[in-house]
Amino acid sequence: MTVVELEELLEQLAPAALKLGNDPIGRCIGSPQTTINKIGVALDATVAVISQCVEQGINVLVTHHPLIYSPLTRLDQTSGFPESAVVAAVKADITVLSAHTNWDCAFGGINDVLADILELTDCQPIEVTQGSVVRNTGIGRIGKLKSPIEEAAFLQLVESRLNITVRCSEPRKRLVQTIAVCGGAGEGLYSSVRDRADVYLTSDVRHHMFVAAYGENCTLWDAGHRETEIPGTKHLGTLLSQHLDIPVVWINEPSI
Amino acid sequence: MTVVELEELLEQLAPAALKLGNDPIGRCIGSPQTTINKIGVALDATVAVISQCVEQGINVLVTHHPLIYSPLTRLDQTSGFPESAVVAAVKADITVLSAHTNWDCAFGGINDVLADILELTDCQPIEVTQGSVVRNTGIGRIGKLKSPIEEAAFLQLVESRLNITVRCSEPRKRLVQTIAVCGGAGEGLYSSVRDRADVYLTSDVRHHMFVAAYGENCTLWDAGHRETEIPGTKHLGTLLSQHLDIPVVWINEPSI
Amino acid sequence: MTVVELEELLEQLAPAALKLGNDPIGRCIGSPQTTINKIGVALDATVAVISQCVEQGINVLVTHHPLIYSPLTRLDQTSGFPESAVVAAVKADITVLSAHTNWDCAFGGINDVLADILELTDCQPIEVTQGSVVRNTGIGRIGKLKSPIEEAAFLQLVESRLNITVRCSEPRKRLVQTIAVCGGAGEGLYSSVRDRADVYLTSDVRHHMFVAAYGENCTLWDAGHRETEIPGTKHLGTLLSQHLDIPVVWINEPSI
Amino acid sequence: MTVVELEELLEQLAPAALKLGNDPIGRCIGSPQTTINKIGVALDATVAVISQCVEQGINVLVTHHPLIYSPLTRLDQTSGFPESAVVAAVKADITVLSAHTNWDCAFGGINDVLADILELTDCQPIEVTQGSVVRNTGIGRIGKLKSPIEEAAFLQLVESRLNITVRCSEPRKRLVQTIAVCGGAGEGLYSSVRDRADVYLTSDVRHHMFVAAYGENCTLWDAGHRETEIPGTKHLGTLLSQHLDIPVVWINEPSI
Amino acid sequence: MTVVELEELLEQLAPAALKLGNDPIGRCIGSPQTTINKIGVALDATVAVISQCVEQGINVLVTHHPLIYSPLTRLDQTSGFPESAVVAAVKADITVLSAHTNWDCAFGGINDVLADILELTDCQPIEVTQGSVVRNTGIGRIGKLKSPIEEAAFLQLVESRLNITVRCSEPRKRLVQTIAVCGGAGEGLYSSVRDRADVYLTSDVRHHMFVAAYGENCTLWDAGHRETEIPGTKHLGTLLSQHLDIPVVWINEPSI
Amino acid sequence: MTVVELEELLEQLAPAALKLGNDPIGRCIGSPQTTINKIGVALDATVAVISQCVEQGINVLVTHHPLIYSPLTRLDQTSGFPESAVVAAVKADITVLSAHTNWDCAFGGINDVLADILELTDCQPIEVTQGSVVRNTGIGRIGKLKSPIEEAAFLQLVESRLNITVRCSEPRKRLVQTIAVCGGAGEGLYSSVRDRADVYLTSDVRHHMFVAAYGENCTLWDAGHRETEIPGTKHLGTLLSQHLDIPVVWINEPSI
């Protein structure tokens, strides 16, 4: 099986038309005609992840985040990420592809997995992808808990399900039921959910957005970038494994 | 005493020439000839903070963050922050000024206070402010601990001094001594300290910067935006109080 | 009755789709759910006009010109228009809306009123609004006098009907019949009427446009900005009055 | 005498370094080595002015306003000004030069002549030309009348000296003494003189600037573009005549 | 017959909708109502070509390349091309029009003529003109030789048919059959034909494009700008001659 | 010896301050601390040149043209130059540096070598590099032949010395003596030498520049990009060889 066939499968699972803006999704290292031995799936193509690929005989790596996000004018493996990882991948003949905002938006992608974990029902995208002809989907999900629960109880549920300490204001004494989620950096969608949700769960929230949310009905929670995206990225690996006769392995990102 | 005299004092403490880029520091609501009754100092001019000013007879508010960061084309108090707070301040005749990146960079400002709390010595700015004729200062500080200590021990020290759970990788078994700090959002300076410090403490760190720091010698820590800026902002209030015969009070930002 | 209902009525009379470029029409001060007591109509929301509103118990002001034309980064009531008027309106709880180029272009708007005063017939827009799905309208009007008259006689008619001294070249000895009009600043449309009209009546004409018109068949006349727009703006007030049960009053712009 | 020698004389009288922005001053038609027979001076190089040159044996025309203000991609003499005039000048072998904002700013130029006519003393430029090494000059003039006079009386004086009906608000009952002037289109300088002058006299004032001046101490008057610039342009002709042995004639711009 | 009628004929032969980018095709000197005496056709409107027009009683010149490519702010006949030629044309009352990229793309235009000379069959445009509603055409042509021939033999054929020394790498020992051509400067299309043609024949090829083609299957040849465009430009003259009762003459561009 | 030491030597020979615009000179592949075994010098880092390096045990390649001219977002070795060459260099651990417009401008660089070959004396740069503090140098050279010779004879001399067929107009019967040269693509400098030289020798001349030169005193010749730059690039290799104890070899660019 060749890389171009894998690209076709990814197009079905996470159609490129769903990506946001100029997100450089897809293959950034390697060639379409390469034969695949074994597939690795990870959040980021760090040097440590590339080393894992080499050790495990993996020659194609699918990541959530694109490895070459800003165009490169120099390749010096001693000057840090991502140059170091680009050089490592090229030298090890590892093809690198990413399914990023297209997988965030896709049916069954990052955000649907996150909504499932929190047992949200009747989910809709927060914002429908502009110009998308690929059915009615988009970024983030907004859905309902089976029944209203105390904000503090829901906080506990989130922290336990995602195994994270949420960064937020002190929970208010009130019931919440309509929940918005966006795995990864989603503070830009706050104004879009402000009048529609009781809680908005995302990550990479900067101070000025917390300030904007003070006193609003919709509480803003930062639940961690890795923690909100790893479940959906692992799920992509599971899907690939189900569709292909090639071994697919999850590579945990070494954090040191 | 009038607002224009307060502006002159702020210019001495936090010279406008030190600000970064087009940061809209200074007076954004009110007039220079207003007579000051009482001064409030806060991190942000939220609606709740403005209410506190009204309750406490404060008519001039000095904040760290500028209230009008993006120019406004509409003022509808029901459409959220900052419009709601702008309308509240105008209606309550409260003058609002900010000392933001000029106070971050100033001698004795946000970053010097932060370095003092961590007992760093021989501090230098991480980057000298371009075109600054105001002596040799700039953004962030890089200094040394009296003696090398275990990374895990330093982490414990930071968490206890700033009363925060730091977001970071698991501490490595090693000694650290050279520490860089930048109160508030400072991830953009990581490349500048990468080869000069053992630990870089800042806030509002997004996932892609944590990834860039994986495996580098310099560990990246997110210690909270509020937690790294409140000490320096409170200190500005103390300085104003020492220079003026007018009451100056700290207004804690209600987080709900 | 609330402001949002007034906005819906204005949308019928002067559809937003007709506006030119990025004209910041609509509500710039105040909130949609405000209950209307009394409506004022004026050309501009100057401080003196806002004072009139306060005196007359008006809490909603509809003007032709937008009050916040350029986005604001500071609100100091001592630094002149429009800041002074914005602060005055906010403090007096006066909602301010404008119908500007959408009302210039609309059926029965500024330019149709102007054409009626000059008794033009068979009027067409000078330029159809790009992308407008709202029937066949646009900016300016070009129409015919019942019969040809001497240019000097038509000049006299204009000056007497609009009560203005027109700025123009000395009238030529000839008959004129096809007349183009554009209330307010309309010099940019001269090239569009140059070969279609005998006289083009507009205002805010600068020297270089008079020079461009020297020797051309189409004479260019400056008939005053206020004088060509007040009739149509007053007419908007009349229409509001006819549609609503709320008192609507015209506020003459004090010129000092 | 050749055109290049005339260019050197103009550089002394109206140094190019004084021009504002990208003003396309200088020679726009013709060649430096052309021998000058007779010089014409006019406000604009219209077709009628070019015809006058031909009739009077003039082969070099000096105007205040540049003939080619916007770059040309087509030369069709039937499509109006300035193409018509460019073609006429080329066919008649007439060299065209302009001294525009450099002459507005120069010592003894447009604005000094205007200030002299109104008997202003102690004149300073309104704004000093950025980066000008040519002594201390700039655009506009601000000076004092010998003694304070009634605003209405000064209005009458202006109208009689410049032979124009000024466009302005009704004169207020008060004395005026500090007067700012800017020949030609000068509304952009209003904010610069707002707190320094009692009256600001310029031309090409559009409605929104009149609105900005309502209620301010500094009254804004529109005294006509031609009327405020012709005296200074004629004076340039007089100076050329004094420095050269070649006949120099003033060509009045036919207004039809 | 007037110029506007010639413009209508050119619109049929080389529709403006086919032009690429902002190419300033069409009339750049002269007026639509001019009566045509005699038409000249040339590659460029140089001063020498204009002189030829004068000598031969030609008052309308059709060229392939636009005379005013960059807008002009000055017309000094001593400062070189194109100013010299613009002044010459204006003074000689010669109307100048061009059919440039619209004629490159048109059916029967520059590239079809070039493909005919090389006996290519089944020709398609290299790239279809974006948004063109004028049937299925575009820039360049890609077609097939009747049967495969040695690369060296085809090189010899091109050099003999176009009377030019081709700039290229040494011919490889192999058969070629699919040939792409683009008269004039066409290096930008190389990536578009790289995987579709054996040889790409164009002109104005710069070094970096030759480098990009080293080792690729598709050989890049520079066959001269004049040599690849003169046949198609002459052919336009022939077509004009067939459609009109006015004499049409080809003016060879003097090369000195 | 390490790469950083070679970079220091190149800085002396071809100072970075001399480069034109944003030319991406310097190291584009590899790290400063790499130990150098053997140096290759070539015009371009093509795949074939990289292969030569591998065969000859070269691990550092100095080229005239930068390998990564436009930033890269993808590295697919099957998608042509430069991606193919970047991947080849990374995989073969070859460091790539370039001295481009800095070497064009430098004393003893590309253009001085070219001027020497043609025996020009009293050479000056055509244009001095803006802001260069590195003595008085710049791009191109203009100098004199010992004595005037026939244009045709000089053409013959150039063709024989550089071993190239020059693309140009037919030589005029006249003597030439002042000669301007610019190795590589230099048509942009024609207007700068138009009135100063009899012949301007450069390469990559496109048709519109040949047209601009028709009839001018200064004849424009295209002598080939490779042919005008190879001598100066080889000379750089010679200089490196003289300064270093490491073997330096010239790699001829295979043209197929």
mmCIF file with all atom_site columns, N, CA and C in Angstrom, chain A residues 46-90:
data_model
loop_
_atom_site.group_PDB
_atom_site.id
_atom_site.type_symbol
_atom_site.label_atom_id
_atom_site.label_alt_id
_atom_site.label_comp_id
_atom_site.label_asym_id
_atom_site.label_entity_id
_atom_site.label_seq_id
_atom_site.pdbx_PDB_ins_code
_atom_site.Cartn_x
_atom_site.Cartn_y
_atom_site.Cartn_z
_atom_site.occupancy
_atom_site.B_iso_or_equiv
_atom_site.pdbx_formal_charge
_atom_site.auth_seq_id
_atom_site.auth_comp_id
_atom_site.auth_asym_id
_atom_site.auth_atom_id
_atom_site.pdbx_PDB_model_num
ATOM 1   N N  . THR A 1 46 ? 7.542  15.368 16.989 1.00 0.00 ? 46 THR A N  1
ATOM 2   C CA . THR A 1 46 ? 8.766  15.844 17.629 1.00 0.00 ? 46 THR A CA 1
ATOM 3   C C  . THR A 1 46 ? 9.918  14.909 17.299 1.00 0.00 ? 46 THR A C  1
ATOM 4   N N  . VAL A 1 47 ? 11.139 15.329 17.651 1.00 0.00 ? 47 VAL A N  1
ATOM 5   C CA . VAL A 1 47 ? 12.309 14.489 17.428 1.00 0.00 ? 47 VAL A CA 1
ATOM 6   C C  . VAL A 1 47 ? 12.155 13.160 18.171 1.00 0.00 ? 47 VAL A C  1
ATOM 7   N N  . ALA A 1 48 ? 11.612 13.240 19.386 1.00 0.00 ? 48 ALA A N  1
ATOM 8   C CA . ALA A 1 48 ? 11.444 12.015 20.169 1.00 0.00 ? 48 ALA A CA 1
ATOM 9   C C  . ALA A 1 48 ? 10.443 11.077 19.506 1.00 0.00 ? 48 ALA A C  1
ATOM 10  N N  . VAL A 1 49 ? 9.399  11.618 18.924 1.00 0.00 ? 49 VAL A N  1
ATOM 11  C CA . VAL A 1 49 ? 8.418  10.786 18.222 1.00 0.00 ? 49 VAL A CA 1
ATOM 12  C C  . VAL A 1 49 ? 9.049  10.148 16.985 1.00 0.00 ? 49 VAL A C  1
ATOM 13  N N  . ILE A 1 50 ? 9.837  10.925 16.257 1.00 0.00 ? 50 ILE A N  1
ATOM 14  C CA . ILE A 1 50 ? 10.529 10.374 15.079 1.00 0.00 ? 50 ILE A CA 1
ATOM 15  C C  . ILE A 1 50 ? 11.449 9.224  15.519 1.00 0.00 ? 50 ILE A C  1
ATOM 16  N N  . SER A 1 51 ? 12.145 9.389  16.642 1.00 0.00 ? 51 SER A N  1
ATOM 17  C CA . SER A 1 51 ? 13.024 8.322  17.143 1.00 0.00 ? 51 SER A CA 1
ATOM 18  C C  . SER A 1 51 ? 12.224 7.060  17.426 1.00 0.00 ? 51 SER A C  1
ATOM 19  N N  . GLN A 1 52 ? 11.063 7.231  18.041 1.00 0.00 ? 52 GLN A N  1
ATOM 20  C CA . GLN A 1 52 ? 10.177 6.098  18.291 1.00 0.00 ? 52 GLN A CA 1
ATOM 21  C C  . GLN A 1 52 ? 9.822  5.394  16.983 1.00 0.00 ? 52 GLN A C  1
ATOM 22  N N  . CYS A 1 53 ? 9.532  6.169  15.952 1.00 0.00 ? 53 CYS A N  1
ATOM 23  C CA . CYS A 1 53 ? 9.192  5.577  14.646 1.00 0.00 ? 53 CYS A CA 1
ATOM 24  C C  . CYS A 1 53 ? 10.341 4.692  14.168 1.00 0.00 ? 53 CYS A C  1
ATOM 25  N N  . VAL A 1 54 ? 11.556 5.238  14.239 1.00 0.00 ? 54 VAL A N  1
ATOM 26  C CA . VAL A 1 54 ? 12.715 4.488  13.779 1.00 0.00 ? 54 VAL A CA 1
ATOM 27  C C  . VAL A 1 54 ? 12.836 3.179  14.556 1.00 0.00 ? 54 VAL A C  1
ATOM 28  N N  . GLU A 1 55 ? 12.710 3.300  15.876 1.00 0.00 ? 55 GLU A N  1
ATOM 29  C CA . GLU A 1 55 ? 12.841 2.102  16.726 1.00 0.00 ? 55 GLU A CA 1
ATOM 30  C C  . GLU A 1 55 ? 11.803 1.043  16.394 1.00 0.00 ? 55 GLU A C  1
ATOM 31  N N  . GLN A 1 56 ? 10.600 1.502  16.056 1.00 0.00 ? 56 GLN A N  1
ATOM 32  C CA . GLN A 1 56 ? 9.502  0.567  15.866 1.00 0.00 ? 56 GLN A CA 1
ATOM 33  C C  . GLN A 1 56 ? 9.269  0.178  14.404 1.00 0.00 ? 56 GLN A C  1
ATOM 34  N N  . GLY A 1 57 ? 10.163 0.622  13.511 1.00 0.00 ? 57 GLY A N  1
ATOM 35  C CA . GLY A 1 57 ? 10.019 0.234  12.107 1.00 0.00 ? 57 GLY A CA 1
ATOM 36  C C  . GLY A 1 57 ? 8.860  0.929  11.395 1.00 0.00 ? 57 GLY A C  1
ATOM 37  N N  . ILE A 1 58 ? 8.473  2.076  11.897 1.00 0.00 ? 58 ILE A N  1
ATOM 38  C CA . ILE A 1 58 ? 7.400  2.862  11.283 1.00 0.00 ? 58 ILE A CA 1
ATOM 39  C C  . ILE A 1 58 ? 7.996  3.735  10.190 1.00 0.00 ? 58 ILE A C  1
ATOM 40  N N  . ASN A 1 59 ? 7.388  3.771  8.982  1.00 0.00 ? 59 ASN A N  1
ATOM 41  C CA . ASN A 1 59 ? 7.903  4.684  7.955  1.00 0.00 ? 59 ASN A CA 1
ATOM 42  C C  . ASN A 1 59 ? 6.885  5.738  7.517  1.00 0.00 ? 59 ASN A C  1
ATOM 43  N N  . VAL A 1 60 ? 5.693  5.745  8.130  1.00 0.00 ? 60 VAL A N  1
ATOM 44  C CA . VAL A 1 60 ? 4.713  6.806  7.847  1.00 0.00 ? 60 VAL A CA 1
ATOM 45  C C  . VAL A 1 60 ? 4.103  7.257  9.171  1.00 0.00 ? 60 VAL A C  1
ATOM 46  N N  . LEU A 1 61 ? 4.145  8.591  9.388  1.00 0.00 ? 61 LEU A N  1
ATOM 47  C CA . LEU A 1 61 ? 3.654  9.132  10.648 1.00 0.00 ? 61 LEU A CA 1
ATOM 48  C C  . LEU A 1 61 ? 2.495  10.092 10.366 1.00 0.00 ? 61 LEU A C  1
ATOM 49  N N  . VAL A 1 62 ? 1.365  9.826  11.033 1.00 0.00 ? 62 VAL A N  1
ATOM 50  C CA . VAL A 1 62 ? 0.207  10.725 10.912 1.00 0.00 ? 62 VAL A CA 1
ATOM 51  C C  . VAL A 1 62 ? 0.080  11.490 12.223 1.00 0.00 ? 62 VAL A C  1
ATOM 52  N N  . THR A 1 63 ? 0.133  12.829 12.147 1.00 0.00 ? 63 THR A N  1
ATOM 53  C CA . THR A 1 63 ? 0.018  13.632 13.371 1.00 0.00 ? 63 THR A CA 1
ATOM 54  C C  . THR A 1 63 ? -1.192 14.543 13.282 1.00 0.00 ? 63 THR A C  1
ATOM 55  N N  . HIS A 1 64 ? -1.606 15.016 14.439 1.00 0.00 ? 64 HIS A N  1
ATOM 56  C CA . HIS A 1 64 ? -2.681 15.998 14.432 1.00 0.00 ? 64 HIS A CA 1
ATOM 57  C C  . HIS A 1 64 ? -2.137 17.363 13.993 1.00 0.00 ? 64 HIS A C  1
ATOM 58  N N  . HIS A 1 65 ? -1.035 17.795 14.596 1.00 0.00 ? 65 HIS A N  1
ATOM 59  C CA . HIS A 1 65 ? -0.490 19.121 14.248 1.00 0.00 ? 65 HIS A CA 1
ATOM 60  C C  . HIS A 1 65 ? 0.480  19.033 13.074 1.00 0.00 ? 65 HIS A C  1
ATOM 61  N N  . PRO A 1 66 ? 0.354  19.942 12.102 1.00 0.00 ? 66 PRO A N  1
ATOM 62  C CA . PRO A 1 66 ? 1.288  19.977 10.971 1.00 0.00 ? 66 PRO A CA 1
ATOM 63  C C  . PRO A 1 66 ? 2.715  20.217 11.455 1.00 0.00 ? 66 PRO A C  1
ATOM 64  N N  . LEU A 1 67 ? 3.674  19.511 10.883 1.00 0.00 ? 67 LEU A N  1
ATOM 65  C CA . LEU A 1 67 ? 5.068  19.665 11.304 1.00 0.00 ? 67 LEU A CA 1
ATOM 66  C C  . LEU A 1 67 ? 5.660  20.976 10.775 1.00 0.00 ? 67 LEU A C  1
ATOM 67  N N  . ILE A 1 68 ? 5.410  21.290 9.481  1.00 0.00 ? 68 ILE A N  1
ATOM 68  C CA . ILE A 1 68 ? 5.923  22.556 8.927  1.00 0.00 ? 68 ILE A CA 1
ATOM 69  C C  . ILE A 1 68 ? 4.763  23.549 8.887  1.00 0.00 ? 68 ILE A C  1
ATOM 70  N N  . TYR A 1 69 ? 4.641  24.336 9.957  1.00 0.00 ? 69 TYR A N  1
ATOM 71  C CA . TYR A 1 69 ? 3.514  25.262 10.033 1.00 0.00 ? 69 TYR A CA 1
ATOM 72  C C  . TYR A 1 69 ? 3.857  26.576 9.337  1.00 0.00 ? 69 TYR A C  1
ATOM 73  N N  . SER A 1 70 ? 5.070  27.072 9.570  1.00 0.00 ? 70 SER A N  1
ATOM 74  C CA . SER A 1 70 ? 5.561  28.256 8.860  1.00 0.00 ? 70 SER A CA 1
ATOM 75  C C  . SER A 1 70 ? 6.603  27.786 7.862  1.00 0.00 ? 70 SER A C  1
ATOM 76  N N  . PRO A 1 71 ? 6.564  28.333 6.626  1.00 0.00 ? 71 PRO A N  1
ATOM 77  C CA . PRO A 1 71 ? 7.521  27.908 5.603  1.00 0.00 ? 71 PRO A CA 1
ATOM 78  C C  . PRO A 1 71 ? 8.965  28.070 6.091  1.00 0.00 ? 71 PRO A C  1
ATOM 79  N N  . LEU A 1 72 ? 9.845  27.166 5.658  1.00 0.00 ? 72 LEU A N  1
ATOM 80  C CA . LEU A 1 72 ? 11.224 27.126 6.136  1.00 0.00 ? 72 LEU A CA 1
ATOM 81  C C  . LEU A 1 72 ? 12.207 27.654 5.104  1.00 0.00 ? 72 LEU A C  1
ATOM 82  N N  . THR A 1 73 ? 13.171 28.447 5.565  1.00 0.00 ? 73 THR A N  1
ATOM 83  C CA . THR A 1 73 ? 14.235 28.912 4.672  1.00 0.00 ? 73 THR A CA 1
ATOM 84  C C  . THR A 1 73 ? 15.573 28.300 5.042  1.00 0.00 ? 73 THR A C  1
ATOM 85  N N  . ARG A 1 74 ? 15.615 27.575 6.153  1.00 0.00 ? 74 ARG A N  1
ATOM 86  C CA . ARG A 1 74 ? 16.867 26.982 6.588  1.00 0.00 ? 74 ARG A CA 1
ATOM 87  C C  . ARG A 1 74 ? 16.567 25.655 7.277  1.00 0.00 ? 74 ARG A C  1
ATOM 88  N N  . LEU A 1 75 ? 17.460 24.722 7.147  1.00 0.00 ? 75 LEU A N  1
ATOM 89  C CA . LEU A 1 75 ? 17.314 23.427 7.816  1.00 0.00 ? 75 LEU A CA 1
ATOM 90  C C  . LEU A 1 75 ? 18.576 23.132 8.597  1.00 0.00 ? 75 LEU A C  1
ATOM 91  N N  . ASP A 1 76 ? 18.580 23.526 9.859  1.00 0.00 ? 76 ASP A N  1
ATOM 92  C CA . ASP A 1 76 ? 19.732 23.298 10.732 1.00 0.00 ? 76 ASP A CA 1
ATOM 93  C C  . ASP A 1 76 ? 19.243 22.471 11.921 1.00 0.00 ? 76 ASP A C  1
ATOM 94  N N  . GLN A 1 77 ? 19.646 21.205 11.979 1.00 0.00 ? 77 GLN A N  1
ATOM 95  C CA . GLN A 1 77 ? 19.069 20.322 13.000 1.00 0.00 ? 77 GLN A CA 1
ATOM 96  C C  . GLN A 1 77 ? 19.428 20.731 14.426 1.00 0.00 ? 77 GLN A C  1
ATOM 97  N N  . THR A 1 78 ? 20.377 21.665 14.562 1.00 0.00 ? 78 THR A N  1
ATOM 98  C CA . THR A 1 78 ? 20.731 22.084 15.920 1.00 0.00 ? 78 THR A CA 1
ATOM 99  C C  . THR A 1 78 ? 19.953 23.323 16.372 1.00 0.00 ? 78 THR A C  1
ATOM 100 N N  . SER A 1 79 ? 19.072 23.843 15.516 1.00 0.00 ? 79 SER A N  1
ATOM 101 C CA . SER A 1 79 ? 18.414 25.080 15.943 1.00 0.00 ? 79 SER A CA 1
ATOM 102 C C  . SER A 1 79 ? 16.990 24.872 16.432 1.00 0.00 ? 79 SER A C  1
ATOM 103 N N  . GLY A 1 80 ? 16.686 23.688 16.932 1.00 0.00 ? 80 GLY A N  1
ATOM 104 C CA . GLY A 1 80 ? 15.404 23.501 17.601 1.00 0.00 ? 80 GLY A CA 1
ATOM 105 C C  . GLY A 1 80 ? 14.284 23.049 16.701 1.00 0.00 ? 80 GLY A C  1
ATOM 106 N N  . PHE A 1 81 ? 13.128 22.865 17.316 1.00 0.00 ? 81 PHE A N  1
ATOM 107 C CA . PHE A 1 81 ? 11.923 22.427 16.635 1.00 0.00 ? 81 PHE A CA 1
ATOM 108 C C  . PHE A 1 81 ? 11.363 23.579 15.814 1.00 0.00 ? 81 PHE A C  1
ATOM 109 N N  . PRO A 1 82 ? 10.823 23.334 14.618 1.00 0.00 ? 82 PRO A N  1
ATOM 110 C CA . PRO A 1 82 ? 10.629 22.049 13.968 1.00 0.00 ? 82 PRO A CA 1
ATOM 111 C C  . PRO A 1 82 ? 11.785 21.617 13.080 1.00 0.00 ? 82 PRO A C  1
ATOM 112 N N  . GLU A 1 83 ? 12.820 22.478 12.899 1.00 0.00 ? 83 GLU A N  1
ATOM 113 C CA . GLU A 1 83 ? 13.905 22.098 11.979 1.00 0.00 ? 83 GLU A CA 1
ATOM 114 C C  . GLU A 1 83 ? 14.531 20.759 12.360 1.00 0.00 ? 83 GLU A C  1
ATOM 115 N N  . SER A 1 84 ? 14.765 20.586 13.645 1.00 0.00 ? 84 SER A N  1
ATOM 116 C CA . SER A 1 84 ? 15.384 19.352 14.120 1.00 0.00 ? 84 SER A CA 1
ATOM 117 C C  . SER A 1 84 ? 14.548 18.138 13.709 1.00 0.00 ? 84 SER A C  1
ATOM 118 N N  . ALA A 1 85 ? 13.236 18.243 13.831 1.00 0.00 ? 85 ALA A N  1
ATOM 119 C CA . ALA A 1 85 ? 12.370 17.113 13.519 1.00 0.00 ? 85 ALA A CA 1
ATOM 120 C C  . ALA A 1 85 ? 12.245 16.909 12.013 1.00 0.00 ? 85 ALA A C  1
ATOM 121 N N  . VAL A 1 86 ? 12.262 17.988 11.250 1.00 0.00 ? 86 VAL A N  1
ATOM 122 C CA . VAL A 1 86 ? 12.204 17.867 9.787  1.00 0.00 ? 86 VAL A CA 1
ATOM 123 C C  . VAL A 1 86 ? 13.437 17.106 9.300  1.00 0.00 ? 86 VAL A C  1
ATOM 124 N N  . VAL A 1 87 ? 14.600 17.507 9.781  1.00 0.00 ? 87 VAL A N  1
ATOM 125 C CA . VAL A 1 87 ? 15.831 16.828 9.367  1.00 0.00 ? 87 VAL A CA 1
ATOM 126 C C  . VAL A 1 87 ? 15.799 15.356 9.786  1.00 0.00 ? 87 VAL A C  1
ATOM 127 N N  . ALA A 1 88 ? 15.350 15.099 11.009 1.00 0.00 ? 88 ALA A N  1
ATOM 128 C CA . ALA A 1 88 ? 15.290 13.709 11.490 1.00 0.00 ? 88 ALA A CA 1
ATOM 129 C C  . ALA A 1 88 ? 14.377 12.862 10.607 1.00 0.00 ? 88 ALA A C  1
ATOM 130 N N  . ALA A 1 89 ? 13.232 13.403 10.239 1.00 0.00 ? 89 ALA A N  1
ATOM 131 C CA . ALA A 1 89 ? 12.283 12.651 9.413  1.00 0.00 ? 89 ALA A CA 1
ATOM 132 C C  . ALA A 1 89 ? 12.847 12.397 8.022  1.00 0.00 ? 89 ALA A C  1
ATOM 133 N N  . VAL A 1 90 ? 13.452 13.430 7.423  1.00 0.00 ? 90 VAL A N  1
ATOM 134 C CA . VAL A 1 90 ? 14.018 13.269 6.079  1.00 0.00 ? 90 VAL A CA 1
ATOM 135 C C  . VAL A 1 90 ? 15.104 12.190 6.101  1.00 0.00 ? 90 VAL A C  1
#
